Amino acid sequence: MKENLVITPTYNEIENVELIIRAVMSLDTQFDMLIVDDGSPDGTGAKVKELMNKFPNRLFLEEREGKNGLGTAYLHGFRWAIDREYQFVYEMDADFSHNPNDLEKLYKACKEEGNDMAIGSRYKSGVNVVNWPMGRVLMSYFASKYVQFITGLPIKDTTAGFKCYTNKVLQTILNKDKIHFVGYAFQIEMKFKTWMYGYKIKEVPIVFTDRTRGTSKMSSSIFKEAFFGVISLKIRSYFRKFER
């Protein structure tokens, strides 16, 4: 069984992709990396292929046609990781909003402390966000509060996208469940189902830094999906059992 796989979805990340790959590959703990690229026209995929020669058997690329949503990219990566028996599987953005050095913290929380999911949390100890306008900070913070209120999730950063899953969590959710959301709400749904199945979750404080290169993929439709999706997520949970 292999140990660590970082999954990073990309679309037009040519300004970041080489830097993020080299940062992950230079960590003291070995993390393999899977880039799931949705047909970036800017050459992101080609750059990854070039770097695969420098990092054989550690860097991998899955190319898909068209933009199919963040959630489907991660689900594609999760299945890829399960097929290759990775023990710990990570979600991480390509734009350095998640500091690659913090992968070590998530790894420790699962490997050494026995948690089933570790979340890189912006709100575990105050509000640790850099370079966001105040309006976006408030929107994100209160979105997490809203999700907590509706779902009962005992997590302060319910929308976080920087996470570590154990293999057994992903197998449980992918084999026994259907993931309904593909955008912002995907992150909420994965945490909610991990919790409902009774797995142990830990929030690890991190500092989130907004991208300085490339273009953000955030949109109002993504927030809309999350707002209404959380309600349907909770309602559906009343009519089923979560058994491992």
PDB file of C-alpha atoms in Angstrom:
ATOM      1  CA  MET A   1       0.000   0.000   0.000  1.00  0.00           C
ATOM      2  CA  LYS A   2       1.349   3.442  -0.934  1.00  0.00           C
ATOM      3  CA  GLU A   3       1.158   6.215   1.641  1.00  0.00           C
ATOM      4  CA  ASN A   4       0.485   9.819   0.529  1.00  0.00           C
ATOM      5  CA  LEU A   5      -1.210  11.227  -2.572  1.00  0.00           C
ATOM      6  CA  VAL A   6      -1.984  14.922  -3.082  1.00  0.00           C
ATOM      7  CA  ILE A   7      -4.754  15.562  -5.612  1.00  0.00           C
ATOM      8  CA  THR A   8      -4.706  18.969  -7.280  1.00  0.00           C
ATOM      9  CA  PRO A   9      -7.329  19.886  -9.910  1.00  0.00           C
ATOM     10  CA  THR A  10      -6.180  22.440 -12.478  1.00  0.00           C
ATOM     11  CA  TYR A  11      -7.618  24.658 -15.166  1.00  0.00           C
ATOM     12  CA  ASN A  12      -5.310  27.299 -16.648  1.00  0.00           C
ATOM     13  CA  GLU A  13      -2.738  27.156 -13.849  1.00  0.00           C
ATOM     14  CA  ILE A  14       0.413  27.491 -15.983  1.00  0.00           C
ATOM     15  CA  GLU A  15       1.676  30.260 -13.681  1.00  0.00           C
ATOM     16  CA  ASN A  16       1.446  28.036 -10.602  1.00  0.00           C
ATOM     17  CA  VAL A  17       1.644  24.382 -11.553  1.00  0.00           C
ATOM     18  CA  GLU A  18       5.415  23.927 -11.725  1.00  0.00           C
ATOM     19  CA  LEU A  19       5.973  25.900  -8.531  1.00  0.00           C
ATOM     20  CA  ILE A  20       3.382  23.932  -6.574  1.00  0.00           C
ATOM     21  CA  ILE A  21       4.687  20.576  -7.818  1.00  0.00           C
ATOM     22  CA  ARG A  22       8.282  21.416  -6.901  1.00  0.00           C
ATOM     23  CA  ALA A  23       7.159  22.650  -3.469  1.00  0.00           C
ATOM     24  CA  VAL A  24       5.356  19.373  -2.721  1.00  0.00           C
ATOM     25  CA  MET A  25       8.194  17.237  -4.054  1.00  0.00           C
ATOM     26  CA  SER A  26      10.721  19.032  -1.810  1.00  0.00           C
ATOM     27  CA  LEU A  27       8.939  18.254   1.484  1.00  0.00           C
ATOM     28  CA  ASP A  28      10.665  16.009   4.031  1.00  0.00           C
ATOM     29  CA  THR A  29       7.740  13.571   4.026  1.00  0.00           C
ATOM     30  CA  GLN A  30       7.193  11.959   0.640  1.00  0.00           C
ATOM     31  CA  PHE A  31       3.968  12.993  -1.048  1.00  0.00           C
ATOM     32  CA  ASP A  32       3.092  11.733  -4.509  1.00  0.00           C
ATOM     33  CA  MET A  33       0.986  14.086  -6.578  1.00  0.00           C
ATOM     34  CA  LEU A  34      -1.877  13.645  -9.047  1.00  0.00           C
ATOM     35  CA  ILE A  35      -2.807  16.600 -11.243  1.00  0.00           C
ATOM     36  CA  VAL A  36      -6.341  16.369 -12.659  1.00  0.00           C
ATOM     37  CA  ASP A  37      -6.397  18.842 -15.538  1.00  0.00           C
ATOM     38  CA  ASP A  38      -9.627  19.787 -17.289  1.00  0.00           C
ATOM     39  CA  GLY A  39      -8.198  20.478 -20.745  1.00  0.00           C
ATOM     40  CA  SER A  40      -6.395  23.713 -19.867  1.00  0.00           C
ATOM     41  CA  PRO A  41      -5.712  25.625 -23.105  1.00  0.00           C
ATOM     42  CA  ASP A  42      -2.753  27.442 -21.515  1.00  0.00           C
ATOM     43  CA  GLY A  43      -0.440  24.407 -21.501  1.00  0.00           C
ATOM     44  CA  THR A  44      -0.841  23.329 -17.880  1.00  0.00           C
ATOM     45  CA  GLY A  45      -1.076  19.670 -18.866  1.00  0.00           C
ATOM     46  CA  ALA A  46       1.974  19.859 -21.108  1.00  0.00           C
ATOM     47  CA  LYS A  47       4.023  21.377 -18.285  1.00  0.00           C
ATOM     48  CA  VAL A  48       2.984  18.556 -15.949  1.00  0.00           C
ATOM     49  CA  LYS A  49       4.017  15.947 -18.540  1.00  0.00           C
ATOM     50  CA  GLU A  50       7.400  17.628 -18.790  1.00  0.00           C
ATOM     51  CA  LEU A  51       7.839  17.524 -15.010  1.00  0.00           C
ATOM     52  CA  MET A  52       6.802  13.871 -14.829  1.00  0.00           C
ATOM     53  CA  ASN A  53      10.203  13.054 -16.332  1.00  0.00           C
ATOM     54  CA  LYS A  54      11.874  14.787 -13.376  1.00  0.00           C
ATOM     55  CA  PHE A  55       9.683  13.064 -10.780  1.00  0.00           C
ATOM     56  CA  PRO A  56       9.045   9.539 -12.129  1.00  0.00           C
ATOM     57  CA  ASN A  57       6.627   7.384 -10.135  1.00  0.00           C
ATOM     58  CA  ARG A  58       5.725  10.351  -7.923  1.00  0.00           C
ATOM     59  CA  LEU A  59       3.992  12.806 -10.265  1.00  0.00           C
ATOM     60  CA  PHE A  60       0.953  11.748 -12.285  1.00  0.00           C
ATOM     61  CA  LEU A  61      -1.495  13.416 -14.670  1.00  0.00           C
ATOM     62  CA  GLU A  62      -5.099  12.664 -15.506  1.00  0.00           C
ATOM     63  CA  GLU A  63      -6.459  14.775 -18.368  1.00  0.00           C
ATOM     64  CA  ARG A  64     -10.174  15.337 -18.877  1.00  0.00           C
ATOM     65  CA  GLU A  65     -12.008  17.175 -21.618  1.00  0.00           C
ATOM     66  CA  GLY A  66     -13.838  20.346 -20.608  1.00  0.00           C
ATOM     67  CA  LYS A  67     -14.525  21.932 -17.233  1.00  0.00           C
ATOM     68  CA  ASN A  68     -16.657  19.467 -15.291  1.00  0.00           C
ATOM     69  CA  GLY A  69     -16.481  20.977 -11.821  1.00  0.00           C
ATOM     70  CA  LEU A  70     -14.194  20.750  -8.835  1.00  0.00           C
ATOM     71  CA  GLY A  71     -16.123  17.919  -7.222  1.00  0.00           C
ATOM     72  CA  THR A  72     -15.945  15.607 -10.242  1.00  0.00           C
ATOM     73  CA  ALA A  73     -12.196  16.267 -10.526  1.00  0.00           C
ATOM     74  CA  TYR A  74     -11.675  15.221  -6.923  1.00  0.00           C
ATOM     75  CA  LEU A  75     -13.940  12.181  -7.260  1.00  0.00           C
ATOM     76  CA  HIS A  76     -11.934  11.123 -10.315  1.00  0.00           C
ATOM     77  CA  GLY A  77      -8.776  11.514  -8.249  1.00  0.00           C
ATOM     78  CA  PHE A  78     -10.220   9.663  -5.250  1.00  0.00           C
ATOM     79  CA  ARG A  79     -11.046   6.613  -7.380  1.00  0.00           C
ATOM     80  CA  TRP A  80      -7.567   6.754  -8.919  1.00  0.00           C
ATOM     81  CA  ALA A  81      -6.049   6.825  -5.419  1.00  0.00           C
ATOM     82  CA  ILE A  82      -8.199   3.956  -4.133  1.00  0.00           C
ATOM     83  CA  ASP A  83      -7.282   1.791  -7.135  1.00  0.00           C
ATOM     84  CA  ARG A  84      -3.611   2.314  -6.251  1.00  0.00           C
ATOM     85  CA  GLU A  85      -4.192   1.781  -2.527  1.00  0.00           C
ATOM     86  CA  TYR A  86      -2.946   5.108  -1.208  1.00  0.00           C
ATOM     87  CA  GLN A  87      -3.369   5.266   2.559  1.00  0.00           C
ATOM     88  CA  PHE A  88      -3.761   9.057   2.917  1.00  0.00           C
ATOM     89  CA  VAL A  89      -5.315  11.221   0.208  1.00  0.00           C
ATOM     90  CA  TYR A  90      -5.166  15.023   0.207  1.00  0.00           C
ATOM     91  CA  GLU A  91      -7.090  17.812  -1.496  1.00  0.00           C
ATOM     92  CA  MET A  92      -4.975  20.869  -2.289  1.00  0.00           C
ATOM     93  CA  ASP A  93      -5.376  23.862  -4.604  1.00  0.00           C
ATOM     94  CA  ALA A  94      -2.770  24.713  -7.222  1.00  0.00           C
ATOM     95  CA  ASP A  95      -2.595  28.435  -6.458  1.00  0.00           C
ATOM     96  CA  PHE A  96      -0.689  28.390  -3.115  1.00  0.00           C
ATOM     97  CA  SER A  97      -3.754  29.476  -1.142  1.00  0.00           C
ATOM     98  CA  HIS A  98      -2.948  26.247   0.694  1.00  0.00           C
ATOM     99  CA  ASN A  99       0.644  26.210   1.898  1.00  0.00           C
ATOM    100  CA  PRO A 100       2.270  22.903   0.813  1.00  0.00           C
ATOM    101  CA  ASN A 101       4.258  22.876   4.081  1.00  0.00           C
ATOM    102  CA  ASP A 102       0.969  22.369   5.925  1.00  0.00           C
ATOM    103  CA  LEU A 103       0.562  18.947   4.291  1.00  0.00           C
ATOM    104  CA  GLU A 104       2.877  17.717   7.040  1.00  0.00           C
ATOM    105  CA  LYS A 105       0.383  18.914   9.692  1.00  0.00           C
ATOM    106  CA  LEU A 106      -2.502  17.078   8.021  1.00  0.00           C
ATOM    107  CA  TYR A 107      -0.379  13.956   7.664  1.00  0.00           C
ATOM    108  CA  LYS A 108       0.525  14.015  11.347  1.00  0.00           C
ATOM    109  CA  ALA A 109      -3.111  14.504  12.389  1.00  0.00           C
ATOM    110  CA  CYS A 110      -4.127  11.329  10.543  1.00  0.00           C
ATOM    111  CA  LYS A 111      -1.016   9.145  10.663  1.00  0.00           C
ATOM    112  CA  GLU A 112       0.181   9.830  14.215  1.00  0.00           C
ATOM    113  CA  GLU A 113      -2.977  11.022  15.973  1.00  0.00           C
ATOM    114  CA  GLY A 114      -5.367   8.507  14.429  1.00  0.00           C
ATOM    115  CA  ASN A 115      -7.898  10.851  12.863  1.00  0.00           C
ATOM    116  CA  ASP A 116      -9.855   9.778   9.786  1.00  0.00           C
ATOM    117  CA  MET A 117     -10.058  13.262   8.289  1.00  0.00           C
ATOM    118  CA  ALA A 118      -7.859  16.289   8.915  1.00  0.00           C
ATOM    119  CA  ILE A 119      -9.005  19.725   7.794  1.00  0.00           C
ATOM    120  CA  GLY A 120      -6.722  22.682   7.176  1.00  0.00           C
ATOM    121  CA  SER A 121      -8.896  25.191   8.997  1.00  0.00           C
ATOM    122  CA  ARG A 122      -8.968  28.958   8.468  1.00  0.00           C
ATOM    123  CA  TYR A 123     -11.259  29.506  11.453  1.00  0.00           C
ATOM    124  CA  LYS A 124     -10.067  27.061  14.106  1.00  0.00           C
ATOM    125  CA  SER A 125      -8.082  29.776  15.898  1.00  0.00           C
ATOM    126  CA  GLY A 126      -9.593  33.112  14.897  1.00  0.00           C
ATOM    127  CA  VAL A 127      -9.724  34.177  11.237  1.00  0.00           C
ATOM    128  CA  ASN A 128      -6.507  33.292   9.436  1.00  0.00           C
ATOM    129  CA  VAL A 129      -6.980  34.626   5.915  1.00  0.00           C
ATOM    130  CA  VAL A 130      -4.501  36.799   4.000  1.00  0.00           C
ATOM    131  CA  ASN A 131      -5.181  39.015   0.945  1.00  0.00           C
ATOM    132  CA  TRP A 132      -8.962  38.640   0.914  1.00  0.00           C
ATOM    133  CA  PRO A 133     -11.181  41.747   0.916  1.00  0.00           C
ATOM    134  CA  MET A 134     -13.207  42.044   4.106  1.00  0.00           C
ATOM    135  CA  GLY A 135     -16.446  41.297   2.281  1.00  0.00           C
ATOM    136  CA  ARG A 136     -15.185  37.935   1.118  1.00  0.00           C
ATOM    137  CA  VAL A 137     -13.795  37.083   4.551  1.00  0.00           C
ATOM    138  CA  LEU A 138     -17.166  37.808   6.127  1.00  0.00           C
ATOM    139  CA  MET A 139     -19.032  35.858   3.434  1.00  0.00           C
ATOM    140  CA  SER A 140     -16.803  32.806   3.932  1.00  0.00           C
ATOM    141  CA  TYR A 141     -16.879  32.987   7.726  1.00  0.00           C
ATOM    142  CA  PHE A 142     -20.650  33.328   7.968  1.00  0.00           C
ATOM    143  CA  ALA A 143     -21.154  30.680   5.269  1.00  0.00           C
ATOM    144  CA  SER A 144     -19.393  28.261   7.614  1.00  0.00           C
ATOM    145  CA  LYS A 145     -21.580  29.410  10.499  1.00  0.00           C
ATOM    146  CA  TYR A 146     -24.667  28.870   8.339  1.00  0.00           C
ATOM    147  CA  VAL A 147     -23.558  25.347   7.435  1.00  0.00           C
ATOM    148  CA  GLN A 148     -22.900  24.568  11.110  1.00  0.00           C
ATOM    149  CA  PHE A 149     -26.349  25.825  12.033  1.00  0.00           C
ATOM    150  CA  ILE A 150     -28.201  23.829   9.347  1.00  0.00           C
ATOM    151  CA  THR A 151     -26.257  20.567   9.538  1.00  0.00           C
ATOM    152  CA  GLY A 152     -24.996  20.418  13.106  1.00  0.00           C
ATOM    153  CA  LEU A 153     -21.455  19.758  11.867  1.00  0.00           C
ATOM    154  CA  PRO A 154     -19.024  20.329  14.770  1.00  0.00           C
ATOM    155  CA  ILE A 155     -16.518  21.982  12.431  1.00  0.00           C
ATOM    156  CA  LYS A 156     -15.605  25.678  12.302  1.00  0.00           C
ATOM    157  CA  ASP A 157     -14.369  25.741   8.690  1.00  0.00           C
ATOM    158  CA  THR A 158     -17.072  23.718   6.954  1.00  0.00           C
ATOM    159  CA  THR A 159     -16.196  24.984   3.467  1.00  0.00           C
ATOM    160  CA  ALA A 160     -12.430  24.328   3.664  1.00  0.00           C
ATOM    161  CA  GLY A 161     -10.850  22.742   0.601  1.00  0.00           C
ATOM    162  CA  PHE A 162      -7.539  21.638   2.144  1.00  0.00           C
ATOM    163  CA  LYS A 163      -8.002  18.180   3.639  1.00  0.00           C
ATOM    164  CA  CYS A 164      -6.582  14.733   4.273  1.00  0.00           C
ATOM    165  CA  TYR A 165      -8.758  11.619   4.083  1.00  0.00           C
ATOM    166  CA  THR A 166      -7.846   8.116   5.101  1.00  0.00           C
ATOM    167  CA  ASN A 167      -8.405   5.453   2.467  1.00  0.00           C
ATOM    168  CA  LYS A 168     -11.239   3.883   4.484  1.00  0.00           C
ATOM    169  CA  VAL A 169     -13.227   7.144   4.577  1.00  0.00           C
ATOM    170  CA  LEU A 170     -13.082   7.516   0.802  1.00  0.00           C
ATOM    171  CA  GLN A 171     -13.953   3.873   0.246  1.00  0.00           C
ATOM    172  CA  THR A 172     -16.971   4.160   2.545  1.00  0.00           C
ATOM    173  CA  ILE A 173     -18.326   7.292   0.857  1.00  0.00           C
ATOM    174  CA  LEU A 174     -17.628   6.242  -2.731  1.00  0.00           C
ATOM    175  CA  ASN A 175     -18.890   2.673  -2.295  1.00  0.00           C
ATOM    176  CA  LYS A 176     -21.970   3.383  -0.191  1.00  0.00           C
ATOM    177  CA  ASP A 177     -22.993   6.876  -1.226  1.00  0.00           C
ATOM    178  CA  LYS A 178     -23.748   9.270  -4.046  1.00  0.00           C
ATOM    179  CA  ILE A 179     -22.098  12.692  -4.091  1.00  0.00           C
ATOM    180  CA  HIS A 180     -24.642  15.240  -5.297  1.00  0.00           C
ATOM    181  CA  PHE A 181     -22.629  18.438  -5.603  1.00  0.00           C
ATOM    182  CA  VAL A 182     -19.771  19.458  -7.882  1.00  0.00           C
ATOM    183  CA  GLY A 183     -18.898  22.999  -6.757  1.00  0.00           C
ATOM    184  CA  TYR A 184     -18.462  24.735  -3.419  1.00  0.00           C
ATOM    185  CA  ALA A 185     -21.025  22.459  -1.758  1.00  0.00           C
ATOM    186  CA  PHE A 186     -18.923  19.396  -2.612  1.00  0.00           C
ATOM    187  CA  GLN A 187     -16.515  20.328   0.198  1.00  0.00           C
ATOM    188  CA  ILE A 188     -19.397  20.584   2.665  1.00  0.00           C
ATOM    189  CA  GLU A 189     -20.968  17.301   1.540  1.00  0.00           C
ATOM    190  CA  MET A 190     -17.734  15.333   1.970  1.00  0.00           C
ATOM    191  CA  LYS A 191     -17.259  16.609   5.533  1.00  0.00           C
ATOM    192  CA  PHE A 192     -20.901  16.059   6.422  1.00  0.00           C
ATOM    193  CA  LYS A 193     -20.890  12.447   5.218  1.00  0.00           C
ATOM    194  CA  THR A 194     -17.558  11.695   6.880  1.00  0.00           C
ATOM    195  CA  TRP A 195     -19.083  12.939  10.138  1.00  0.00           C
ATOM    196  CA  MET A 196     -22.391  11.118   9.643  1.00  0.00           C
ATOM    197  CA  TYR A 197     -20.557   7.843   9.128  1.00  0.00           C
ATOM    198  CA  GLY A 198     -18.968   8.382  12.529  1.00  0.00           C
ATOM    199  CA  TYR A 199     -15.401   8.996  11.453  1.00  0.00           C
ATOM    200  CA  LYS A 200     -13.011  11.016  13.583  1.00  0.00           C
ATOM    201  CA  ILE A 201     -12.320  14.532  12.270  1.00  0.00           C
ATOM    202  CA  LYS A 202      -9.730  17.064  13.399  1.00  0.00           C
ATOM    203  CA  GLU A 203      -9.323  20.708  12.378  1.00  0.00           C
ATOM    204  CA  VAL A 204      -5.718  21.818  12.053  1.00  0.00           C
ATOM    205  CA  PRO A 205      -5.158  25.619  12.111  1.00  0.00           C
ATOM    206  CA  ILE A 206      -3.584  27.005   8.915  1.00  0.00           C
ATOM    207  CA  VAL A 207      -3.121  30.422   7.319  1.00  0.00           C
ATOM    208  CA  PHE A 208      -4.987  30.729   4.022  1.00  0.00           C
ATOM    209  CA  THR A 209      -3.379  33.115   1.523  1.00  0.00           C
ATOM    210  CA  ASP A 210      -5.338  34.184  -1.557  1.00  0.00           C
ATOM    211  CA  ARG A 211      -3.725  33.524  -4.917  1.00  0.00           C
ATOM    212  CA  THR A 212      -1.222  36.049  -6.267  1.00  0.00           C
ATOM    213  CA  ARG A 213      -0.891  34.464  -9.734  1.00  0.00           C
ATOM    214  CA  GLY A 214      -3.595  33.333 -12.121  1.00  0.00           C
ATOM    215  CA  THR A 215      -7.350  33.832 -11.983  1.00  0.00           C
ATOM    216  CA  SER A 216      -9.828  32.791  -9.306  1.00  0.00           C
ATOM    217  CA  LYS A 217     -12.512  30.262 -10.330  1.00  0.00           C
ATOM    218  CA  MET A 218     -15.028  31.419  -7.685  1.00  0.00           C
ATOM    219  CA  SER A 219     -18.480  32.566  -8.878  1.00  0.00           C
ATOM    220  CA  SER A 220     -21.890  33.488  -7.453  1.00  0.00           C
ATOM    221  CA  SER A 221     -23.429  30.247  -8.781  1.00  0.00           C
ATOM    222  CA  ILE A 222     -20.996  28.273  -6.632  1.00  0.00           C
ATOM    223  CA  PHE A 223     -22.221  30.070  -3.505  1.00  0.00           C
ATOM    224  CA  LYS A 224     -25.839  29.574  -4.563  1.00  0.00           C
ATOM    225  CA  GLU A 225     -25.306  25.816  -4.880  1.00  0.00           C
ATOM    226  CA  ALA A 226     -23.851  25.735  -1.390  1.00  0.00           C
ATOM    227  CA  PHE A 227     -26.626  27.838   0.190  1.00  0.00           C
ATOM    228  CA  PHE A 228     -29.500  25.676  -1.041  1.00  0.00           C
ATOM    229  CA  GLY A 229     -27.511  22.452  -1.197  1.00  0.00           C
ATOM    230  CA  VAL A 230     -26.870  22.423   2.535  1.00  0.00           C
ATOM    231  CA  ILE A 231     -30.596  22.333   3.242  1.00  0.00           C
ATOM    232  CA  SER A 232     -31.210  19.427   0.860  1.00  0.00           C
ATOM    233  CA  LEU A 233     -28.179  17.635   2.290  1.00  0.00           C
ATOM    234  CA  LYS A 234     -29.618  17.810   5.787  1.00  0.00           C
ATOM    235  CA  ILE A 235     -33.135  16.826   4.703  1.00  0.00           C
ATOM    236  CA  ARG A 236     -31.901  13.769   2.794  1.00  0.00           C
ATOM    237  CA  SER A 237     -29.952  12.623   5.857  1.00  0.00           C
ATOM    238  CA  TYR A 238     -33.217  12.187   7.793  1.00  0.00           C
ATOM    239  CA  PHE A 239     -34.418   9.513   5.397  1.00  0.00           C
ATOM    240  CA  ARG A 240     -31.444   7.146   5.400  1.00  0.00           C
ATOM    241  CA  LYS A 241     -28.968   5.349   7.615  1.00  0.00           C
ATOM    242  CA  PHE A 242     -25.213   5.892   7.575  1.00  0.00           C
ATOM    243  CA  GLU A 243     -23.774   2.446   8.152  1.00  0.00           C
ATOM    244  CA  ARG A 244     -20.161   1.566   7.336  1.00  0.00           C
TER     245      ARG A 244
END
